[in-house]
Short mmCIF file of C-alpha atoms in Angstrom, two decimals:
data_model
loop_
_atom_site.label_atom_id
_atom_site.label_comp_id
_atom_site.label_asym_id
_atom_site.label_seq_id
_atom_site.Cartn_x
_atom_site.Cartn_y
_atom_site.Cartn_z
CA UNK W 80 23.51 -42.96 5.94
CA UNK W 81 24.29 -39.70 4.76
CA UNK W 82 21.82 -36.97 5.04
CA UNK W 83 20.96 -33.45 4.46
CA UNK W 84 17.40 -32.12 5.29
CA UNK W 85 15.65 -29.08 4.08
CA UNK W 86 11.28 -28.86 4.92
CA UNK W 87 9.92 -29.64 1.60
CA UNK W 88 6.94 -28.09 2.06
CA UNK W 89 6.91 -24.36 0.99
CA UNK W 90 7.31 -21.53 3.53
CA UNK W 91 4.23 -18.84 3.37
CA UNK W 92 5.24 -15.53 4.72
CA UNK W 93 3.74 -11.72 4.78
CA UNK W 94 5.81 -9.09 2.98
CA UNK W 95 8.09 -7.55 5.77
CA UNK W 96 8.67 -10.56 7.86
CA UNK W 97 11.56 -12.43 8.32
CA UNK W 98 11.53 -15.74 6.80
CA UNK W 99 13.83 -18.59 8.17
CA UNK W 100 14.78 -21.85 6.47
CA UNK W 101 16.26 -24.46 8.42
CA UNK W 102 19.09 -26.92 7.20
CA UNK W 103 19.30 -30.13 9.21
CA UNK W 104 22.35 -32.74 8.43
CA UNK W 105 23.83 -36.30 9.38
CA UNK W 106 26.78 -38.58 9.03
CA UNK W 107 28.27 -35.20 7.50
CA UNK W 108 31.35 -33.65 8.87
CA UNK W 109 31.19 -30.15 6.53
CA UNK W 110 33.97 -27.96 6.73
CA UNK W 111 31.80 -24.99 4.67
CA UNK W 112 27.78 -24.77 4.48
CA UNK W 113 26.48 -22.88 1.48
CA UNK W 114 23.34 -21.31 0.91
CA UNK W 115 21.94 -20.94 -3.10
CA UNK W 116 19.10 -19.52 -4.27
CA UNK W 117 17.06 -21.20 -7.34
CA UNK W 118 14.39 -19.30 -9.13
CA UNK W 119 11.85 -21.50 -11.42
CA UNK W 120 13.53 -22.73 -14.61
CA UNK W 121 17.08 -21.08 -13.90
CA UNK W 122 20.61 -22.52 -12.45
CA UNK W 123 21.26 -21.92 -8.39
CA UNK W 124 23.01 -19.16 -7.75
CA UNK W 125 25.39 -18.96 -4.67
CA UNK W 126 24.26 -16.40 -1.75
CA UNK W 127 26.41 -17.36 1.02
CA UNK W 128 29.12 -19.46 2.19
CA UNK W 129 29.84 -20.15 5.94
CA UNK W 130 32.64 -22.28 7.96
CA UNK W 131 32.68 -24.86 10.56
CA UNK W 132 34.32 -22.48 13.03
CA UNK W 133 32.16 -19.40 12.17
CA UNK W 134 28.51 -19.16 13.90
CA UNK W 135 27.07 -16.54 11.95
CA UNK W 136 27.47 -14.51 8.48
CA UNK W 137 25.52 -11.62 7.16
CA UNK W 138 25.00 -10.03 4.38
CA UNK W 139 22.99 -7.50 3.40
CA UNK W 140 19.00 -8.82 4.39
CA UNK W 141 20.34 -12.29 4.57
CA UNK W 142 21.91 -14.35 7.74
CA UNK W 143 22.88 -17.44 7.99
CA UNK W 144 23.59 -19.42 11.20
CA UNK W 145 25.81 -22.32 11.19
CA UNK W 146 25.45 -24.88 14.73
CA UNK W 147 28.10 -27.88 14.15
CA UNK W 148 26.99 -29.22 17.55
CA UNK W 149 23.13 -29.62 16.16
CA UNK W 150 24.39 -30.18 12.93
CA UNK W 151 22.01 -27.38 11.16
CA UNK W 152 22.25 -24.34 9.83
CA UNK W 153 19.46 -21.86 9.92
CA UNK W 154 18.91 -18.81 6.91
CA UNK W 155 17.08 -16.26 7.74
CA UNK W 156 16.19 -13.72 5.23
CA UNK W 157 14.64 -10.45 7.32
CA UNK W 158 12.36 -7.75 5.66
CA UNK W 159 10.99 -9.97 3.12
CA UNK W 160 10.31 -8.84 -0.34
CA UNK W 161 7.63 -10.65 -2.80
CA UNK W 162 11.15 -10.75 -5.06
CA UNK W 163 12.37 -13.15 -2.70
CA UNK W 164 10.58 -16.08 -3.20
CA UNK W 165 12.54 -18.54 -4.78
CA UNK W 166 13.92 -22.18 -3.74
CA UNK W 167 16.60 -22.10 -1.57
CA UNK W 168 19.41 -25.16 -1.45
CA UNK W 169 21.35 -25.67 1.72
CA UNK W 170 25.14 -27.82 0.66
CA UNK W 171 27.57 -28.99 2.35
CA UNK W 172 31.19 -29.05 1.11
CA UNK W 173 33.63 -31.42 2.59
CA UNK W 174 36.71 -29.50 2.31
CA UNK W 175 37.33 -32.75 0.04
CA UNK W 176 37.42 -30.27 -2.80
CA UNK W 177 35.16 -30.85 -5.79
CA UNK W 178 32.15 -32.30 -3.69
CA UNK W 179 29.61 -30.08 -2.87
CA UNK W 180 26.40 -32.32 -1.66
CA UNK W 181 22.67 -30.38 -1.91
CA UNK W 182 19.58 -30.92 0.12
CA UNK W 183 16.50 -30.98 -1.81
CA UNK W 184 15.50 -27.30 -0.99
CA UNK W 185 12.82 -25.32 0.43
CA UNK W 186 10.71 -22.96 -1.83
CA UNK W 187 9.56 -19.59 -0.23
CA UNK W 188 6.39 -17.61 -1.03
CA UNK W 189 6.79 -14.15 0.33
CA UNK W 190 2.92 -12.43 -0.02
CA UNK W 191 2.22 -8.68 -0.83
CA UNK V 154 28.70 -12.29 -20.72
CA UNK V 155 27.08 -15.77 -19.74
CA UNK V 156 29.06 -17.26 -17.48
CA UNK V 157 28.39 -21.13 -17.55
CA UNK V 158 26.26 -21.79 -20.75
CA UNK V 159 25.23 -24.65 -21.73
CA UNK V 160 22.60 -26.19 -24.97
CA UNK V 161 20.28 -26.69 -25.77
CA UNK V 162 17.88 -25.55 -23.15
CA UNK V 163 15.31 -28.02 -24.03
CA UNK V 164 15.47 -31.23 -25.64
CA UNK V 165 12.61 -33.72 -26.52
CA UNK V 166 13.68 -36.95 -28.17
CA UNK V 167 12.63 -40.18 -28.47
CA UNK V 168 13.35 -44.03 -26.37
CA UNK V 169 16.51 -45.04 -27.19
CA UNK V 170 17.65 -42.35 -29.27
CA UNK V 171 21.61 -40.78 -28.46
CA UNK V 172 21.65 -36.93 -28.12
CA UNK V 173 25.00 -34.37 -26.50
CA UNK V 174 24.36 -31.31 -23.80
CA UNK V 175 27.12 -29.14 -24.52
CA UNK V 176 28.65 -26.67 -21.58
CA UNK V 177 31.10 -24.27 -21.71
CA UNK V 178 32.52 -21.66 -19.02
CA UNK V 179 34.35 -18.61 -19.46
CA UNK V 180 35.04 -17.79 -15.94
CA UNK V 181 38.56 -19.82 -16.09
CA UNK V 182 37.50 -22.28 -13.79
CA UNK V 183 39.58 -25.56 -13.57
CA UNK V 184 36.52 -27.85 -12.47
CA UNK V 185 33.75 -28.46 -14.43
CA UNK V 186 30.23 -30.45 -13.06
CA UNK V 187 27.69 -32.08 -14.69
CA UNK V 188 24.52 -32.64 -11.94
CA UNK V 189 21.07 -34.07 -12.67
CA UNK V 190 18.04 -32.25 -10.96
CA UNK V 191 14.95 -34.85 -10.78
CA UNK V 192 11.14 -33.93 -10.64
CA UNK V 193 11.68 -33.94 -6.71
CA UNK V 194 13.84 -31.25 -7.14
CA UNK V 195 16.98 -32.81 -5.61
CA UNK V 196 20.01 -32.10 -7.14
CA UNK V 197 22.73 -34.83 -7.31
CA UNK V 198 26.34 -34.47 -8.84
CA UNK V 199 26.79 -36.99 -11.82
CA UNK V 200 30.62 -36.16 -12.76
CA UNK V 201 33.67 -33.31 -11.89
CA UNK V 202 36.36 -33.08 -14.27
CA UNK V 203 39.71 -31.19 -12.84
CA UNK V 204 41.73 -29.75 -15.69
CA UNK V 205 39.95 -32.38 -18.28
CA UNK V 206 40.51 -35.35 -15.93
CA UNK V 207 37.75 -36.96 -14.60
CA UNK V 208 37.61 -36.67 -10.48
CA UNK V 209 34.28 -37.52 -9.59
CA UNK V 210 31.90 -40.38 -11.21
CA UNK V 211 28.89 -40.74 -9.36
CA UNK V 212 27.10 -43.97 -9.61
CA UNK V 213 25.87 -42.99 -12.92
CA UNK V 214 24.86 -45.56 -15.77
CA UNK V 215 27.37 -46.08 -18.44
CA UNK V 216 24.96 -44.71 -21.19
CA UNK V 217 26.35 -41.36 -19.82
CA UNK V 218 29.34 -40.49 -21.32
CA UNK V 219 30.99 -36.90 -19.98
CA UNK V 220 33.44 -35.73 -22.27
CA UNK V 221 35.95 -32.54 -21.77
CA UNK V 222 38.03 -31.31 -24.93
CA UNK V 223 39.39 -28.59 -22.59
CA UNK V 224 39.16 -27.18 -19.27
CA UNK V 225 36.43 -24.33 -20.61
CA UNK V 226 33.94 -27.24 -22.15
CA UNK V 227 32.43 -30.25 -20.23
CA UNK V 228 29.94 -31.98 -22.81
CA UNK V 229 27.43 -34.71 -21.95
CA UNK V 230 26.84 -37.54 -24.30
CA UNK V 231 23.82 -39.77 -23.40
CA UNK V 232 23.28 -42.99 -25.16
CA UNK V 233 20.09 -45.13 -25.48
CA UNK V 234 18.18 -42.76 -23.85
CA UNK V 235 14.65 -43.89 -21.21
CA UNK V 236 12.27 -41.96 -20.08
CA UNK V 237 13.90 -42.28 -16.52
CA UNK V 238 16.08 -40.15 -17.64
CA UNK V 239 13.68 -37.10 -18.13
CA UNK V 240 15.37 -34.28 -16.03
CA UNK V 241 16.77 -31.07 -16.20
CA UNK V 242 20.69 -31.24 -16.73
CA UNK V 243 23.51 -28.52 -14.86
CA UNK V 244 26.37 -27.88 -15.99
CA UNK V 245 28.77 -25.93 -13.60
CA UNK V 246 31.89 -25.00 -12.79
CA UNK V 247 34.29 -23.61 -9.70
CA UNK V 248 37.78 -22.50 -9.23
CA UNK V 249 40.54 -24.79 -7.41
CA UNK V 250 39.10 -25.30 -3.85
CA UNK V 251 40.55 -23.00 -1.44
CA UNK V 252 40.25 -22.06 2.17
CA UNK V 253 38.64 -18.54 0.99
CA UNK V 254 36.09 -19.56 -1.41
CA UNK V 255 35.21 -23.39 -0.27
CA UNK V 256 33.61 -24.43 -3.13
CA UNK V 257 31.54 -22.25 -4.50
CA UNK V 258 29.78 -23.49 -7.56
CA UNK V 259 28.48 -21.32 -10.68
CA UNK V 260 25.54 -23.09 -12.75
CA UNK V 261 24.05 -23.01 -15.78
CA UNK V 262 20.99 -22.51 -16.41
CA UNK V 263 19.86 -25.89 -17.37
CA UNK V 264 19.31 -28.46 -19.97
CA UNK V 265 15.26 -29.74 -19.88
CA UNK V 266 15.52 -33.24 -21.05
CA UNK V 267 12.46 -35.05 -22.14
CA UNK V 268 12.28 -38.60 -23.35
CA UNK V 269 8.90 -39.80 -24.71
#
Protein backbone atom coordinates (compact mmCIF):
# COMPACT_ATOMS: atom_id res chain seq x y z
CA UNK A 1 0.00 0.00 0.00
CA UNK A 2 0.65 3.46 -0.47
CA UNK A 3 2.67 5.33 2.00
CA UNK A 4 4.17 8.51 3.05
CA UNK A 5 6.05 8.78 6.45
CA UNK A 6 6.88 11.78 8.47
CA UNK A 7 8.27 11.01 12.63
CA UNK A 8 5.27 11.92 14.53
CA UNK A 9 6.87 12.65 17.42
CA UNK A 10 7.98 16.35 17.75
CA UNK A 11 11.55 17.47 17.00
CA UNK A 12 13.26 19.47 20.13
CA UNK A 13 16.01 21.68 19.00
CA UNK A 14 18.30 24.69 20.58
CA UNK A 15 17.92 28.09 18.93
CA UNK A 16 20.77 28.21 16.25
CA UNK A 17 20.83 24.65 15.23
CA UNK A 18 19.83 23.17 12.24
CA UNK A 19 16.81 21.16 12.44
CA UNK A 20 16.13 18.31 9.86
CA UNK A 21 12.85 16.54 9.12
CA UNK A 22 12.89 13.50 7.24
CA UNK A 23 10.19 12.39 4.60
CA UNK A 24 10.13 8.64 3.95
CA UNK A 25 7.68 7.21 1.01
CA UNK A 26 6.38 3.87 -0.71
CA UNK A 27 4.48 2.47 -3.63
CA UNK A 28 4.81 6.30 -4.73
CA UNK A 29 6.37 7.26 -7.96
CA UNK A 30 6.30 11.42 -7.28
CA UNK A 31 7.27 13.50 -9.99
CA UNK A 32 7.41 16.83 -7.41
CA UNK A 33 7.91 16.64 -3.41
CA UNK A 34 6.58 19.64 -1.56
CA UNK A 35 7.35 20.91 1.68
CA UNK A 36 4.39 23.14 3.77
CA UNK A 37 4.54 24.62 6.81
CA UNK A 38 1.35 24.56 9.30
CA UNK A 39 1.22 26.78 12.30
CA UNK A 40 -1.52 25.81 15.14
CA UNK A 41 -5.07 26.63 14.00
CA UNK A 42 -4.07 28.07 10.44
CA UNK A 43 -4.09 26.52 6.67
CA UNK A 44 -0.47 24.99 5.34
CA UNK A 45 1.31 27.20 3.58
CA UNK A 46 3.68 26.04 0.70
CA UNK A 47 7.63 26.55 1.38
CA UNK A 48 9.15 24.55 -1.25
CA UNK A 49 8.65 22.48 -4.17
CA UNK A 50 11.32 20.03 -5.56
CA UNK A 51 11.50 17.51 -8.73
CA UNK A 52 12.29 13.97 -9.30
CA UNK A 53 15.41 14.89 -11.27
CA UNK A 54 16.62 17.69 -8.91
CA UNK A 55 18.67 16.57 -5.61
CA UNK A 56 18.63 19.62 -3.77
CA UNK A 57 16.76 23.19 -3.50
CA UNK A 58 17.45 26.10 -1.27
CA UNK A 59 16.05 28.83 -0.23
CA UNK A 60 16.85 31.24 1.99
CA UNK A 61 17.50 29.15 5.71
CA UNK A 62 15.62 26.27 4.26
CA UNK A 63 16.96 23.06 2.10
CA UNK A 64 15.40 20.43 1.01
CA UNK A 65 16.93 17.17 -0.30
CA UNK A 66 15.08 14.99 -2.57
CA UNK A 67 16.72 10.94 -2.91
CA UNK A 68 14.29 9.01 -5.51
CA UNK A 69 16.56 5.98 -5.05
CA UNK A 70 15.69 5.91 -1.01
CA UNK A 71 12.54 7.27 -1.71
CA UNK A 72 12.86 10.27 1.02
CA UNK A 73 13.34 13.57 1.11
CA UNK A 74 15.11 15.29 3.92
CA UNK A 75 14.29 19.37 5.07
CA UNK A 76 16.58 20.88 6.80
CA UNK A 77 15.96 24.23 8.19
CA UNK A 78 19.65 25.73 9.44
CA UNK A 79 20.01 28.60 12.06
CA UNK A 80 16.88 27.89 13.78
CA UNK A 81 14.69 30.57 15.08
CA UNK A 82 12.02 30.01 18.10
CA UNK A 83 9.61 31.51 15.03
CA UNK A 84 10.14 28.40 13.34
CA UNK A 85 8.40 25.97 15.11
CA UNK A 86 5.50 24.94 13.39
CA UNK A 87 4.26 21.48 11.74
CA UNK A 88 5.75 20.73 8.73
CA UNK A 89 3.85 18.42 5.85
CA UNK A 90 5.97 16.56 3.37
CA UNK A 91 3.44 15.74 -0.23
CA UNK A 92 3.90 14.16 -2.96
CA UNK A 93 2.36 15.18 -6.30
CA UNK A 94 2.01 12.69 -9.03
CA UNK A 95 2.40 14.82 -11.96
CA UNK A 96 -1.32 13.33 -12.27
CA UNK A 97 -2.38 16.91 -11.79
CA UNK A 98 -4.89 17.71 -9.06
CA UNK A 99 -3.51 15.04 -6.51
CA UNK A 100 -1.31 16.19 -4.08
CA UNK A 101 -1.07 13.29 -1.20
CA UNK A 102 0.25 14.62 2.57
CA UNK A 103 2.07 12.74 5.24
CA UNK A 104 0.83 13.34 8.61
CA UNK A 105 3.61 15.90 9.55
CA UNK A 106 6.21 16.52 12.00
CA UNK A 107 5.86 19.45 14.54
CA UNK A 108 9.15 21.33 15.49
CA UNK A 109 9.95 23.05 18.81
CA UNK A 110 12.87 25.32 18.28
CA UNK A 111 14.01 26.50 22.21
CA UNK A 112 15.43 30.01 23.14
CA UNK B 1 -6.62 40.43 0.44
CA UNK B 2 -7.44 36.78 1.76
CA UNK B 3 -6.61 34.58 -0.62
CA UNK B 4 -8.65 31.26 -0.06
CA UNK B 5 -11.39 32.12 2.58
CA UNK B 6 -13.59 30.10 3.68
CA UNK B 7 -16.77 30.17 6.78
CA UNK B 8 -17.41 29.89 9.19
CA UNK B 9 -14.29 29.20 11.13
CA UNK B 10 -16.00 27.27 13.74
CA UNK B 11 -19.08 25.41 13.77
CA UNK B 12 -20.76 23.44 16.67
CA UNK B 13 -24.00 21.68 15.80
CA UNK B 14 -25.83 18.99 16.79
CA UNK B 15 -26.23 14.72 15.61
CA UNK B 16 -27.87 14.67 12.61
CA UNK B 17 -28.32 18.16 11.93
CA UNK B 18 -27.34 19.53 7.95
CA UNK B 19 -25.01 22.61 7.95
CA UNK B 20 -22.73 24.32 4.45
CA UNK B 21 -18.76 25.43 4.70
CA UNK B 22 -18.57 27.97 2.17
CA UNK B 23 -15.00 28.70 0.22
CA UNK B 24 -14.16 31.09 -2.09
CA UNK B 25 -10.71 32.06 -3.88
CA UNK B 26 -9.68 35.08 -5.52
CA UNK B 27 -6.40 34.03 -6.79
CA UNK B 28 -8.07 32.81 -10.29
CA UNK B 29 -7.32 29.40 -9.71
CA UNK B 30 -9.16 26.76 -11.90
CA UNK B 31 -9.05 23.89 -9.15
CA UNK B 32 -10.65 24.06 -6.09
CA UNK B 33 -10.11 21.26 -2.93
CA UNK B 34 -12.00 20.43 -0.19
CA UNK B 35 -9.58 18.15 2.43
CA UNK B 36 -10.50 16.92 5.92
CA UNK B 37 -7.70 17.21 8.65
CA UNK B 38 -8.52 14.55 11.58
CA UNK B 39 -7.40 14.81 15.34
CA UNK B 40 -4.20 12.82 14.12
CA UNK B 41 -3.41 15.57 12.15
CA UNK B 42 -3.38 13.83 8.75
CA UNK B 43 -4.68 15.58 6.05
CA UNK B 44 -6.64 13.68 3.32
CA UNK B 45 -8.20 15.20 0.05
CA UNK B 46 -12.10 14.68 0.05
CA UNK B 47 -12.95 16.32 -3.53
CA UNK B 48 -11.10 18.63 -6.60
CA UNK B 49 -13.32 20.38 -8.83
CA UNK B 50 -11.57 21.63 -12.32
CA UNK B 51 -13.45 24.57 -13.77
CA UNK B 52 -16.78 23.48 -11.65
CA UNK B 53 -16.47 19.82 -12.69
CA UNK B 54 -15.86 17.44 -10.25
CA UNK B 55 -12.24 15.52 -10.82
CA UNK B 56 -11.50 13.95 -7.73
CA UNK B 57 -14.07 12.09 -5.19
CA UNK B 58 -12.32 10.47 -2.56
CA UNK B 59 -14.01 7.67 -0.84
CA UNK B 60 -16.09 10.07 0.97
CA UNK B 61 -19.71 9.26 2.39
CA UNK B 62 -22.56 10.50 0.37
CA UNK B 63 -23.80 12.82 3.26
CA UNK B 64 -21.05 15.10 1.75
CA UNK B 65 -22.24 16.96 -0.90
CA UNK B 66 -19.42 19.49 -2.66
CA UNK B 67 -21.03 21.97 -4.63
CA UNK B 68 -19.25 24.70 -7.10
CA UNK B 69 -21.52 27.63 -8.56
CA UNK B 70 -18.29 28.86 -10.23
CA UNK B 71 -14.73 28.30 -10.54
CA UNK B 72 -13.97 31.10 -7.53
CA UNK B 73 -16.48 29.14 -4.90
CA UNK B 74 -16.28 25.42 -3.84
CA UNK B 75 -19.03 25.01 -0.98
CA UNK B 76 -19.43 21.95 1.25
CA UNK B 77 -22.83 20.72 2.16
CA UNK B 78 -22.87 18.01 4.91
CA UNK B 79 -25.98 16.14 5.65
CA UNK B 80 -26.97 14.12 8.79
CA UNK B 81 -24.09 15.05 10.46
CA UNK B 82 -22.01 12.31 13.44
CA UNK B 83 -19.73 13.08 15.64
CA UNK B 84 -17.14 11.14 13.40
CA UNK B 85 -17.23 13.78 11.52
CA UNK B 86 -15.70 16.34 14.05
CA UNK B 87 -12.66 17.82 12.10
CA UNK B 88 -11.27 20.78 10.85
CA UNK B 89 -12.33 21.38 7.08
CA UNK B 90 -9.69 23.04 4.06
CA UNK B 91 -10.67 24.51 1.46
CA UNK B 92 -7.95 25.19 -1.27
CA UNK B 93 -7.19 25.92 -4.45
CA UNK B 94 -4.18 25.77 -7.31
CA UNK B 95 -3.66 26.87 -10.80
CA UNK B 96 -3.73 24.31 -13.89
CA UNK B 97 -0.83 21.86 -13.11
CA UNK B 98 2.22 22.72 -14.90
CA UNK B 99 5.77 21.60 -15.20
CA UNK B 100 6.88 25.01 -13.31
CA UNK B 101 4.66 25.09 -10.41
CA UNK B 102 3.69 21.15 -9.85
CA UNK B 103 0.95 21.57 -7.82
CA UNK B 104 1.25 23.89 -5.48
CA UNK B 105 -1.73 24.23 -3.24
CA UNK B 106 -3.01 27.53 -1.36
CA UNK B 107 -5.30 26.77 1.85
CA UNK B 108 -7.59 28.24 3.85
CA UNK B 109 -7.45 28.63 6.99
CA UNK B 110 -9.90 26.14 8.16
CA UNK B 111 -13.37 25.25 9.08
CA UNK B 112 -13.45 23.65 13.01
CA UNK B 113 -16.32 21.34 12.86
CA UNK B 114 -17.79 20.01 16.01
CA UNK B 115 -20.67 17.61 16.30
CA UNK B 116 -22.00 16.92 19.82
Amino acid sequence: SQKIEQNSEALNIQEGKTATLTCNYTNYSPAYLQWYRQDPGRGPVFLLLIRENEKEKRKERLKVTFDTTLKQSLFHITASQPADSATYLCALDNNAGNMLTFGGGTRLMVKP
Amino acid sequence: DTAVSQTPKYLVTQMGNDKSIKCEQNLGHDTMYWYKQDSKKFLKIMFSYNNKELIINETVPNRFSPKSPDKAHLNLHINSLELGDSAVYFCASSQAFSDVSGNTIYFGEGSWLTVV
